[in-house]
Structure formats: C-alpha cells, structure tokens
XYZ file of C-alpha atoms in Angstrom:
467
model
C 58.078 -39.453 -24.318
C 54.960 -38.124 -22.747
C 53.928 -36.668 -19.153
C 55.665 -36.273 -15.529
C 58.657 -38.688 -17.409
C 59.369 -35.744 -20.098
C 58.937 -33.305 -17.792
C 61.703 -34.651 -14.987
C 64.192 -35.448 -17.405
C 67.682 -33.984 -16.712
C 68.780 -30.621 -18.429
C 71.289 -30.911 -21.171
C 74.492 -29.613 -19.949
C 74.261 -25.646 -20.492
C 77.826 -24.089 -22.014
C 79.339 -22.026 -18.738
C 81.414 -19.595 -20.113
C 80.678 -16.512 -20.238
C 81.588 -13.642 -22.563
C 81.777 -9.994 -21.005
C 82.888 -8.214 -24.539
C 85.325 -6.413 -26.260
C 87.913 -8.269 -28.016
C 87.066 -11.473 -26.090
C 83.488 -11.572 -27.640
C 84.923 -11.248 -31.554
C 87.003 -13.586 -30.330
C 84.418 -16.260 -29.545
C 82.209 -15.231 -32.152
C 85.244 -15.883 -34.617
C 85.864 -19.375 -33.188
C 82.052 -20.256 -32.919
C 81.642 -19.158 -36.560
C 84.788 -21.287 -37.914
C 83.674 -24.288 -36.067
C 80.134 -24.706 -36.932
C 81.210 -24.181 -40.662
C 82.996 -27.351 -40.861
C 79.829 -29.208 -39.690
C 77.471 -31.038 -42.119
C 78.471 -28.681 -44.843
C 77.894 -29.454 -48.805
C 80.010 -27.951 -51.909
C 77.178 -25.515 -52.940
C 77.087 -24.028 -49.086
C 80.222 -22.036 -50.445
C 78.684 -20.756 -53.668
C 75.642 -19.170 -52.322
C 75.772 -15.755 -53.243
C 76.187 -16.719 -56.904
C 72.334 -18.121 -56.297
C 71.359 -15.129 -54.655
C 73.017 -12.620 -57.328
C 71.302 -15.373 -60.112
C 69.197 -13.468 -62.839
C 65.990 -15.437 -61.883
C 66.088 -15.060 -57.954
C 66.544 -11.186 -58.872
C 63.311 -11.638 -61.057
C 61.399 -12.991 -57.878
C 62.967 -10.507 -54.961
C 61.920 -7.869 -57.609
C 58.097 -8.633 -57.935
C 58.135 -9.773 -54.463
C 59.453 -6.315 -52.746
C 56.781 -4.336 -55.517
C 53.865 -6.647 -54.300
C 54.744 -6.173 -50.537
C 55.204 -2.466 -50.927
C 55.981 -0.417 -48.276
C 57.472 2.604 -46.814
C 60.629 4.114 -47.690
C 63.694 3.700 -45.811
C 66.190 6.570 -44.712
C 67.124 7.594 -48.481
C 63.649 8.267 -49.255
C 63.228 5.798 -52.184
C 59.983 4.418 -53.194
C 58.869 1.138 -54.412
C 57.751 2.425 -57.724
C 61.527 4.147 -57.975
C 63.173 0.937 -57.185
C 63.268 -0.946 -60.583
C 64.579 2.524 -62.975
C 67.612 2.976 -60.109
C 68.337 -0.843 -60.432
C 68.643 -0.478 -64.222
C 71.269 2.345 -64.349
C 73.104 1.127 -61.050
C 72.516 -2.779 -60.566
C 76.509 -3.207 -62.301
C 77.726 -1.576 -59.456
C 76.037 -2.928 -56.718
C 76.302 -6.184 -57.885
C 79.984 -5.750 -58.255
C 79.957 -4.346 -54.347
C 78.057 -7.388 -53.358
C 80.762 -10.298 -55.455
C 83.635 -8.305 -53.897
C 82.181 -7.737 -50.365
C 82.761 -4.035 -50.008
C 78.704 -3.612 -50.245
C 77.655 -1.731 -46.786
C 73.545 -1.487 -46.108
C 72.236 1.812 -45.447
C 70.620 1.882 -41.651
C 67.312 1.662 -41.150
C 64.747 4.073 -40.636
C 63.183 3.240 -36.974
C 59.271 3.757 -36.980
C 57.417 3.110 -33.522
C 53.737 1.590 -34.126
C 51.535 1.495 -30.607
C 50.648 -2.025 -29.491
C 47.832 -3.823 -29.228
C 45.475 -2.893 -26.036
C 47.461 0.663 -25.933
C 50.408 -1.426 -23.993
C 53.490 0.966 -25.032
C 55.100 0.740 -28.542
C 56.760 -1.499 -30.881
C 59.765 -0.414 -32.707
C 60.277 -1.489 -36.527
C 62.941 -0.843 -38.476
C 62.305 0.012 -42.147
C 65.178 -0.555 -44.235
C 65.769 0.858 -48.001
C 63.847 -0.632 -50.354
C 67.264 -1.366 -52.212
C 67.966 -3.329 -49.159
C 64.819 -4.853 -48.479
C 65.156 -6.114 -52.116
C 68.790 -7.646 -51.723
C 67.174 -9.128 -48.434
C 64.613 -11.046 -50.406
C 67.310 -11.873 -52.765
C 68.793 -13.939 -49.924
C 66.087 -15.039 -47.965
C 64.774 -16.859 -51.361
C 68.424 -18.817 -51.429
C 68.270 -19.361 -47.657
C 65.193 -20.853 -46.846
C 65.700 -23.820 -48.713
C 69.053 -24.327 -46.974
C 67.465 -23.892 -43.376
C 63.792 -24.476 -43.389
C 63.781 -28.554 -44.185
C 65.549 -28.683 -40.745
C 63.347 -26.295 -38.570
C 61.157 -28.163 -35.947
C 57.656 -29.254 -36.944
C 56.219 -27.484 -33.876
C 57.851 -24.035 -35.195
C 54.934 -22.536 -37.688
C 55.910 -18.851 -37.719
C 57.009 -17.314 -41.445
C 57.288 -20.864 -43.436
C 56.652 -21.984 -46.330
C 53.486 -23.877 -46.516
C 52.476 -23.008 -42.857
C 50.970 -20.559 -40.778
C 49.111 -19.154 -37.883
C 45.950 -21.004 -38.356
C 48.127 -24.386 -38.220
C 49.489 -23.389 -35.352
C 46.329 -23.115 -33.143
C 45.097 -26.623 -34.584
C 48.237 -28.310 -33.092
C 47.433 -26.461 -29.790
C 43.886 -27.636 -29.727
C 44.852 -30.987 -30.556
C 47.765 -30.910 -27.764
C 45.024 -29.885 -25.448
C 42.251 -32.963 -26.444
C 45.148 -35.381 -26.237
C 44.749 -34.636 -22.517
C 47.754 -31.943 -21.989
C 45.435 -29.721 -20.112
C 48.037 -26.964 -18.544
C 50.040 -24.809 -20.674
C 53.153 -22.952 -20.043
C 52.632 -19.384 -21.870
C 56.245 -18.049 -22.559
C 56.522 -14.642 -24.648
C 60.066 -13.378 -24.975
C 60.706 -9.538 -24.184
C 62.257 -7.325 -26.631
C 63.239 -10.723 -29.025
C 64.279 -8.674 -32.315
C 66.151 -6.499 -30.265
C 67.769 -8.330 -27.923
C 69.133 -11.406 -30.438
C 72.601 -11.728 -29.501
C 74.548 -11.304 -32.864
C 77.272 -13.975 -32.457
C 75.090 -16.315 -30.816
C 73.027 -16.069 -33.852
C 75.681 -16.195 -36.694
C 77.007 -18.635 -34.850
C 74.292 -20.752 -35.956
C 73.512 -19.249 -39.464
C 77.446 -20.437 -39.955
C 76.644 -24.029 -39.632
C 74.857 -24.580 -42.326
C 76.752 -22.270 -44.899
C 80.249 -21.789 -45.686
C 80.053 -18.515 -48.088
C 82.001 -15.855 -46.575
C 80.808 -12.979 -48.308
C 77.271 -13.619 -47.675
C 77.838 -14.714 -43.772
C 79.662 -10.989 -44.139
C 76.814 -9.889 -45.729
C 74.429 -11.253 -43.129
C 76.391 -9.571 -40.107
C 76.606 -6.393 -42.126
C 72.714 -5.938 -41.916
C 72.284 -6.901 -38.324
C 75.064 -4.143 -37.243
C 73.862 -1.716 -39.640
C 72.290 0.519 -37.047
C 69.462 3.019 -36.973
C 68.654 6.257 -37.738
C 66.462 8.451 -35.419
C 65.354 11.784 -35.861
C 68.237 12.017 -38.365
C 70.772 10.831 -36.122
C 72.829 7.687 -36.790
C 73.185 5.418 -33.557
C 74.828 1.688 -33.974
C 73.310 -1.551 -33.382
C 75.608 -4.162 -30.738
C 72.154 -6.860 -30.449
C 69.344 -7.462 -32.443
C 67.529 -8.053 -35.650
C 65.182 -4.985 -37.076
C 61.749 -6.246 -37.746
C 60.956 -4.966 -40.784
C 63.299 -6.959 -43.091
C 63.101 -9.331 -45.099
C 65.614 -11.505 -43.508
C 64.154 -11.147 -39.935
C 61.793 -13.656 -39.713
C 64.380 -16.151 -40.751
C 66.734 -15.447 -38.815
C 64.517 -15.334 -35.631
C 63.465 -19.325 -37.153
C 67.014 -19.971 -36.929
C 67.979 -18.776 -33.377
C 65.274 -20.050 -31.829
C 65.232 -23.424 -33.776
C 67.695 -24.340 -30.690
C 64.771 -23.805 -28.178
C 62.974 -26.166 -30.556
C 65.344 -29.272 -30.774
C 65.446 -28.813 -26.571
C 61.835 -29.060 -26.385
C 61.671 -31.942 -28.611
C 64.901 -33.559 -26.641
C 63.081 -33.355 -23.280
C 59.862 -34.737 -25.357
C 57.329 -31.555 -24.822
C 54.416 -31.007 -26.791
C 54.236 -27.050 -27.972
C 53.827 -24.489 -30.658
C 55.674 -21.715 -31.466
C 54.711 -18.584 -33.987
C 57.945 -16.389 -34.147
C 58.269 -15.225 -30.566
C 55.393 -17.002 -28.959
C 55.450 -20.429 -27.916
C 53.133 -22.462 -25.568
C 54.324 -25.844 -24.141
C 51.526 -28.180 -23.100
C 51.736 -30.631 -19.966
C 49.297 -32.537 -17.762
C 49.732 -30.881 -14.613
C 50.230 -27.618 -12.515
C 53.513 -28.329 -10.792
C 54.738 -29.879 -14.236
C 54.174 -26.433 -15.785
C 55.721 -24.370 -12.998
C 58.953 -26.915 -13.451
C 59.186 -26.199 -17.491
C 58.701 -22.644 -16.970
C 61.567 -22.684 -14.471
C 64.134 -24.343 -16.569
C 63.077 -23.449 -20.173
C 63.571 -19.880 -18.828
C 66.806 -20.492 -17.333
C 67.742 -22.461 -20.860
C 67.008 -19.319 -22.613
C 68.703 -16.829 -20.551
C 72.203 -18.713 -20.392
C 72.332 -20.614 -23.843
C 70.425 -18.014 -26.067
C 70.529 -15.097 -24.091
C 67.235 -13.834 -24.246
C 64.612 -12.663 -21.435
C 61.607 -14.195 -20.772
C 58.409 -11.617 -20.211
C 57.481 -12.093 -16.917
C 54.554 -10.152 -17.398
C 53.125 -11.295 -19.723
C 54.660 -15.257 -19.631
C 52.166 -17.466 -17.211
C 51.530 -21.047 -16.272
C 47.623 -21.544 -16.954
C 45.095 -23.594 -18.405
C 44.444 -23.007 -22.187
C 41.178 -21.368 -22.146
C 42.754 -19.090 -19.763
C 45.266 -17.920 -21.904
C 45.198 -16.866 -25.532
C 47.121 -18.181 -28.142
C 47.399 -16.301 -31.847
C 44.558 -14.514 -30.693
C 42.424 -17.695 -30.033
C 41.343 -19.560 -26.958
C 39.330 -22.191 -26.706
C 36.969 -24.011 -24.858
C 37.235 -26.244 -21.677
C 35.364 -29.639 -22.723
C 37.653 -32.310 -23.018
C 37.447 -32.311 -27.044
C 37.787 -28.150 -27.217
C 36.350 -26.199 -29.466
C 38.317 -23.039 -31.051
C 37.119 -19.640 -29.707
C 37.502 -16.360 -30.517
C 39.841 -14.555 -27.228
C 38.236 -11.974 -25.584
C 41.444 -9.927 -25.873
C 41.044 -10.148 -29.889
C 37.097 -8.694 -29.756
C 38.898 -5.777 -27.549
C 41.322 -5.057 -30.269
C 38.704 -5.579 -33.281
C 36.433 -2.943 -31.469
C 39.394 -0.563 -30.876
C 40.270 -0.755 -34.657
C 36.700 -0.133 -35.843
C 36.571 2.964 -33.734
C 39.741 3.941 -35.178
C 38.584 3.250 -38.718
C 35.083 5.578 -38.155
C 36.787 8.419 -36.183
C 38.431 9.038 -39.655
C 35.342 9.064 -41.302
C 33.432 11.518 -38.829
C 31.142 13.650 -41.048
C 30.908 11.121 -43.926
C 27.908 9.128 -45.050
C 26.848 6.097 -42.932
C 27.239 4.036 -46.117
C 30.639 5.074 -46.857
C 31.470 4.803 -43.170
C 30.676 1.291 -43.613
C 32.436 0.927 -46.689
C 35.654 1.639 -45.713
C 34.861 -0.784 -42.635
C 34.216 -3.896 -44.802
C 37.744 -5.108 -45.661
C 39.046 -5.492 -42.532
C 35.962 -6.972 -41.211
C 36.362 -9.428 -44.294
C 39.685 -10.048 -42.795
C 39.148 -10.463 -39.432
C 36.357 -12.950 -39.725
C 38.864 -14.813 -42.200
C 41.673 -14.995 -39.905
C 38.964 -16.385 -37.226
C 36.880 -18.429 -39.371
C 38.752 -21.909 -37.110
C 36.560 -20.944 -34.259
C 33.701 -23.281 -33.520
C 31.647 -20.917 -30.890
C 29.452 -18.363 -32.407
C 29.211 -15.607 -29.186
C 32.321 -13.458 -30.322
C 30.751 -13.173 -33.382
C 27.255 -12.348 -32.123
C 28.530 -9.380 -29.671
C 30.546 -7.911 -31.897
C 28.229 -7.857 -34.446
C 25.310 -6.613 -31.843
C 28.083 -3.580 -30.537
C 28.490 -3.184 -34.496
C 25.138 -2.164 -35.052
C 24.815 0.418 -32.039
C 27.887 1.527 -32.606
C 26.404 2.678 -36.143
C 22.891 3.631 -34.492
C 24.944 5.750 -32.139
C 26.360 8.035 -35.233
C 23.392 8.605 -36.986
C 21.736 9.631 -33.525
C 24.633 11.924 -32.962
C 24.714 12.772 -36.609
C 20.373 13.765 -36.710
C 22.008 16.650 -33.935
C 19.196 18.206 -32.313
C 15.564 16.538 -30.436
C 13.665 18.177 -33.308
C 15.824 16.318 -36.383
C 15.682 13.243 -34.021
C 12.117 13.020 -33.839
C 11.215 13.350 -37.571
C 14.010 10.810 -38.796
C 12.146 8.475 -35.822
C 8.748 9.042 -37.576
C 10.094 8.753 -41.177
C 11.939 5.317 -40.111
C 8.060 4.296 -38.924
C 7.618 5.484 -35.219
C 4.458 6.935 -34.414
C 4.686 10.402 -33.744
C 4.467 10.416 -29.149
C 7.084 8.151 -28.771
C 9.083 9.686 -31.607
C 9.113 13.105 -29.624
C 9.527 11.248 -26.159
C 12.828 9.170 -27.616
C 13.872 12.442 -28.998
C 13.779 14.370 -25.819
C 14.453 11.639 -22.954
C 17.790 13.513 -21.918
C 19.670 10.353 -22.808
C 22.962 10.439 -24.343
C 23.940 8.266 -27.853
C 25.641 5.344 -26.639
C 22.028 4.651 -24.267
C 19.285 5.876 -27.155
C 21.264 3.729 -29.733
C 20.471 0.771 -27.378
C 16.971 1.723 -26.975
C 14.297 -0.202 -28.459
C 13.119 2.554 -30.289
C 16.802 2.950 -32.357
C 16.244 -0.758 -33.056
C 13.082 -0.241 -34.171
C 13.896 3.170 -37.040
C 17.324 1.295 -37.584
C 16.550 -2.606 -37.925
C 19.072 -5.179 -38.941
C 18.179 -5.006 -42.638
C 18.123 -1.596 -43.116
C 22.190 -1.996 -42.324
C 22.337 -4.525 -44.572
C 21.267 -2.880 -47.278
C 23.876 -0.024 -46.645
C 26.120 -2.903 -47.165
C 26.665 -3.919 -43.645
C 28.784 -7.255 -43.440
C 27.223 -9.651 -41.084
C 30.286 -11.370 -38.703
C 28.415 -14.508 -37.987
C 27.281 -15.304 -41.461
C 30.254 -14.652 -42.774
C 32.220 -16.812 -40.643
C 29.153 -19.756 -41.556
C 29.672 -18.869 -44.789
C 33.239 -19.901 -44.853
C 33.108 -22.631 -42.887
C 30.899 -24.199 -45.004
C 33.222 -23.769 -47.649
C 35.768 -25.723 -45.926
C-alpha cells in the first residue's frame, strides 16, 4: 500500500495498561516472558546454551573478541590475557554458566564526546571475559532472530550494512516519496525497557538459563569512578550482545511500519520514513511517536527528529541531491566532522615532519573516502581536499617561524626574491598567507603529493571505477 492510503490507515490497537513498578512490574515481566515462550517455539529453542557452550562457537567468539580488541573492562584484563585465564579457569566458568549461578562483572562506563562537540556518549565496556561469552551467544542467536528482522532494518546484520541502507533511501526518494520523516530516538541503549525487551527475546527461545543469562547482563550495572551503581533500563553499548538486542526491540517498530505500508530505513537507532507529502509526514511523526512512547517506551529526540525533505536532512552521514532521480552526496555535517578529526589527528603531531604529519593522516582519509565512495557529486570531495592543502600550507608557514626563514623557504620553493620578502612580511597571519597565491605557488599540488598526500577526489574515482 502506497501514499495518503498508507498513511491514514487506523492505528493498531496500543496495549493500555500501564506498569508503575515494584512487584507489579516482575509481575508482568514474568507473565509476558511465559507467554511469548509458548509461541512459534521449536525443540532446539530449549537447548541453546549447549550451542553456545559448543567447542567450535568457543573457537569463533575466541578469534572474534582477539580481532576486535579493545579496552579492558573493570578487572583490568587484556585481550592478549584472555586466552591463558580461559585455559586454567574455562571448567569453572563453564560449569557456572550450565548451572546458572554465572553473574557478569559490571561494566566499566567510558564517556566519548559526540560528533559536532554536542555533549557525550556513554559506553559501557564490559570484561573481556564477558565480551567473549557475549559473542559466544550472539553467534547462536542471530541465526534464531535475524531471518525474521524486517528488510528495511540494515543496522549490525549479517550480509548488510550502512551503505545498503542509503541506497534504499535514495531509491525511496526517486520512486517519488519526496518528504521524509527524520526520527532519532534519545538515550535508546539506555532507556530500553528491560521487560519490554525480554519480553520479546522470550518468544523466540525457550532456554531458561540463557534468557537468565541474557537479563543477568542487562542488570549488571556500572561502575564509575570505582563505585558500583545498578542498572533498572537499558542495554550498554559496548557489548557484544547490544546491537542485537536493539534489532530485536525495535523489530516491533518495523513490522508497524510495514503493517501501515511505509517505505523507510532504519540503521540501529536511526530510521527515516519516506512519504509524498508535508502534512503526510507531520501525521506519521505524530503517531509513530506516540507508538513508541506507549508500546516500546522509548522517547523520540525532538531535537534532533524533523519532518523535511531528504536533501535537507542527512541520513548515515549522506544526503543527496534534489533532481527527481537523486544523486548520493556527501552531508555537509560529515565534511564538518572529517575536518574536526584531521585537526585532531595534526594537533598530535605538532612539531613533527610534514611528511609524517601526513602519514599518520592517510588511513583515515583512506577510510573516509571508502565509507563515501556511493556519492555521485564530486564538491565535498573538492573542498575538503582544497582546505586539506592549506591546512598543510598553514603549518609549514607557521612551522618556517620568523619573516626572515619565510622568505628564503619562498625563494628556495622558486619565488623571486621581492615578492618572497613582501609575502614574508605582509603582517598576515597563517590561515590568510596559506591561501595566498604565493603559498600555492612554493607549495603546489604535487609537491604534496610527493610527501604522500592522498588525493580525496581521485580516490573516490578510483573506487568507483572499481565498482
């Protein structure tokens, strides 16, 4: 069903009760839990933790939690410790695990700034014992959940990604679903609602130690500054299991969208629904908040949550054009962040060579162009390749010091010896003389090359062409 039709079609009938707590809430959670059980449930569903505690899914959570590295969690463990400890404790743990007495450790909580400088966002690191026992599961669960998870969900799956996501959205858009309805969901990992979510992890498995096991690490609290406080809502992101279990919460927000016949994408958190007109937007975003708020329990980001037209808005950190066949963009919001990063990156190497400067720039750059390669319009690449370039111009001006060092590096880069010493001592600051022709001119485009300078744009040609 397409259009005004979808859009007008009457709500599902929204469960009214209320829970306010306390013994009343285990209650319900209890009863929820027991009755989704019993629906479309297989033999195996009970025996799951004998696949997760199976010598060859061990094998894989092992490698997996080496290869992803990471920090250590509360007890201080690393990584490279984890596989010597398994070997002289793994007997009891695994015993812990078959009986149900096993009890995570909390995790550490770690606050990382946000993008654009907009406050924090809070991880939560767990052991790497735990992260591994995590994996352990998440390798027996996703086959059990995944085959059921909408089409339009693309976030942590097998198979699919981020880049798949923004080529439904375009193709939403040239299908002629011109207005999208921008929803971003505040706090989500720490405002899940635990028995609204194993409520729904319940229905499609019956084994109670690992549905133990499961509610065990969302409760398992945090500890900051050495101080142990307890966790009543929420996932920590930073496991393992996190991204799952986000798929399966908001897997209900899916199968709505889909009943009501929208067009959308979600990644994790972030979905946009795509309509054909303004007041058909403002009515989604009306309802599909209230939908969230009273059957899932989450918040919707006012802020940062809009009605809009696509190349408005910014999706995965693309946008796109507004011809009626779009073309992928890079968002200006993503250049912001890319610049912000590469300052980062050459404030750590003040005092260094230019060429090792640029070194240590050239992976992410690598990356960033690969995780942008979709886009079809060449300007993001151009400007932030031009603001590149100064930027580097700037520290060598700033790094030749004084007007006398300026003017000889000018003449020994080719300028002739007046307008070396009038560039040197205009009274300009760097950002302005790394602008000026005459930086351009001592510092030209393949001179930066040759110090190994990655060019954006033909990089990004360069992989197009391969695909």
């Amino acid at each position: 069903m397409d259009g005004g039709d979808a859009e007008r079609k009457v709500e599902k009938p929204e469960d009214s009760r209320r829970v306010t707590g306390g013994t009343r809430e285990s209650k319900e959670r209890a009863r929820q839990t027991s009755a989704a059980a019993k629906e479309n449930t297989r033999p195996e569903e009970t025996m799951l933790m004998e696949k997760v505690l199976h010598r060859e899914n061990l094998r894989r959570a092992l490698r997996r939690v080496i290869t992803n590295k990471g920090a250590p969690g509360i007890d201080g463990m690393t990584v490279e410790a984890l596989t010597s400890y398994l070997k002289e404790s793994w007997p009891r743990i695994r015993e812990e695990l078959t009986s149900g007495r096993y009890v995570p450790e909390p995790v550490r909580r770690v606050e990382i700034p946000k993008p654009e400088g907009k406050g924090t966002r809070t991880l939560g690191i767990p052991t790497v014992l735990d992260r591994f026992i995590q994996q352990a599961i998440l390798q027996v669960l996703i086959p059990l959940f995944d085959p059921y998870v909408s089409d339009s969900s693309y976030g942590f799956r097998p198979g699919r990604g981020s880049h798949d996501a923004v080529k439904a959205a375009r193709e939403h858009v040239e299908a002629g679903y011109r207005f999208v309805v921008d929803i971003d969901l505040e706090k989500f990992f720490d405002r899940v609602n635990h028995d609204v979510l194993m409520a729904r992890v319940a229905r499609r498995m019956r084994d109670k130690h690992l549905l133990r096991l499961i509610g065990r690490y969302l409760t398992s609290g945090v500890m900051i500054g050495g101080v142990f406080r307890g966790q009543e809502e929420g996932t920590p992101q930073g496991g393992p299991l996190s991204p799952l279990l986000s798929n399966i919460l908001l897997d209900e927000l899916d199968k709505e969208l889909e009943r009501r016949g929208h067009r959308f994408c979600r990644y994790a958190d972030d979905c946009n629904i795509y309509v054909k007109s303004q007041a058909a937007a403002e009515r989604v975003m009306e309802s599909i908040t209230r939908y969230l708020e009273k059957r899932l329990r989450l918040r919707v980001n006012a802020e940062k949550s809009a009605v809009g037209r696509p190349w408005e808005r910014k999706f995965l950190g693309y946008s796109m054009t507004w011809h009626k066949s779009p073309k992928l963009k890079v968002a200006a919001a993503s250049i912001k962040r890319a610049k912000a990063h590469i300052r980062e990156i050459m404030r750590k190497g003040r005092g260094r060579s230019l060429t090792r400067g640029i070194g240590e720039l050239t992976p992410y750059l690598r990356g960033w162009v690969n995780y942008f390669r979709l886009s079809s319009v060449k300007r993001g690449f151009e400007a932030l390749d031009e603001w590149l370039r100064r930027k580097l111009r700037c520290i060598l001006w700033r790094q030749w010091k004084n007007p006398r060092t300026r003017a000889r590096k000018l003449m020994e880069r080719g300028i002739e010896k007046a307008r070396a010493y009038t560039s040197a001592y205009n009274g300009r600051g760097p950002w302005w003389n790394a602008g000026a022709s005459h930086m351009n001119l001592a510092i030209p485009v393949t001179w930066l090359a040759q110090q190994g300078l990655l060019s954006l744009l033909d990089e990004q040609r360069r992989l197009q062409n391969l695909t």
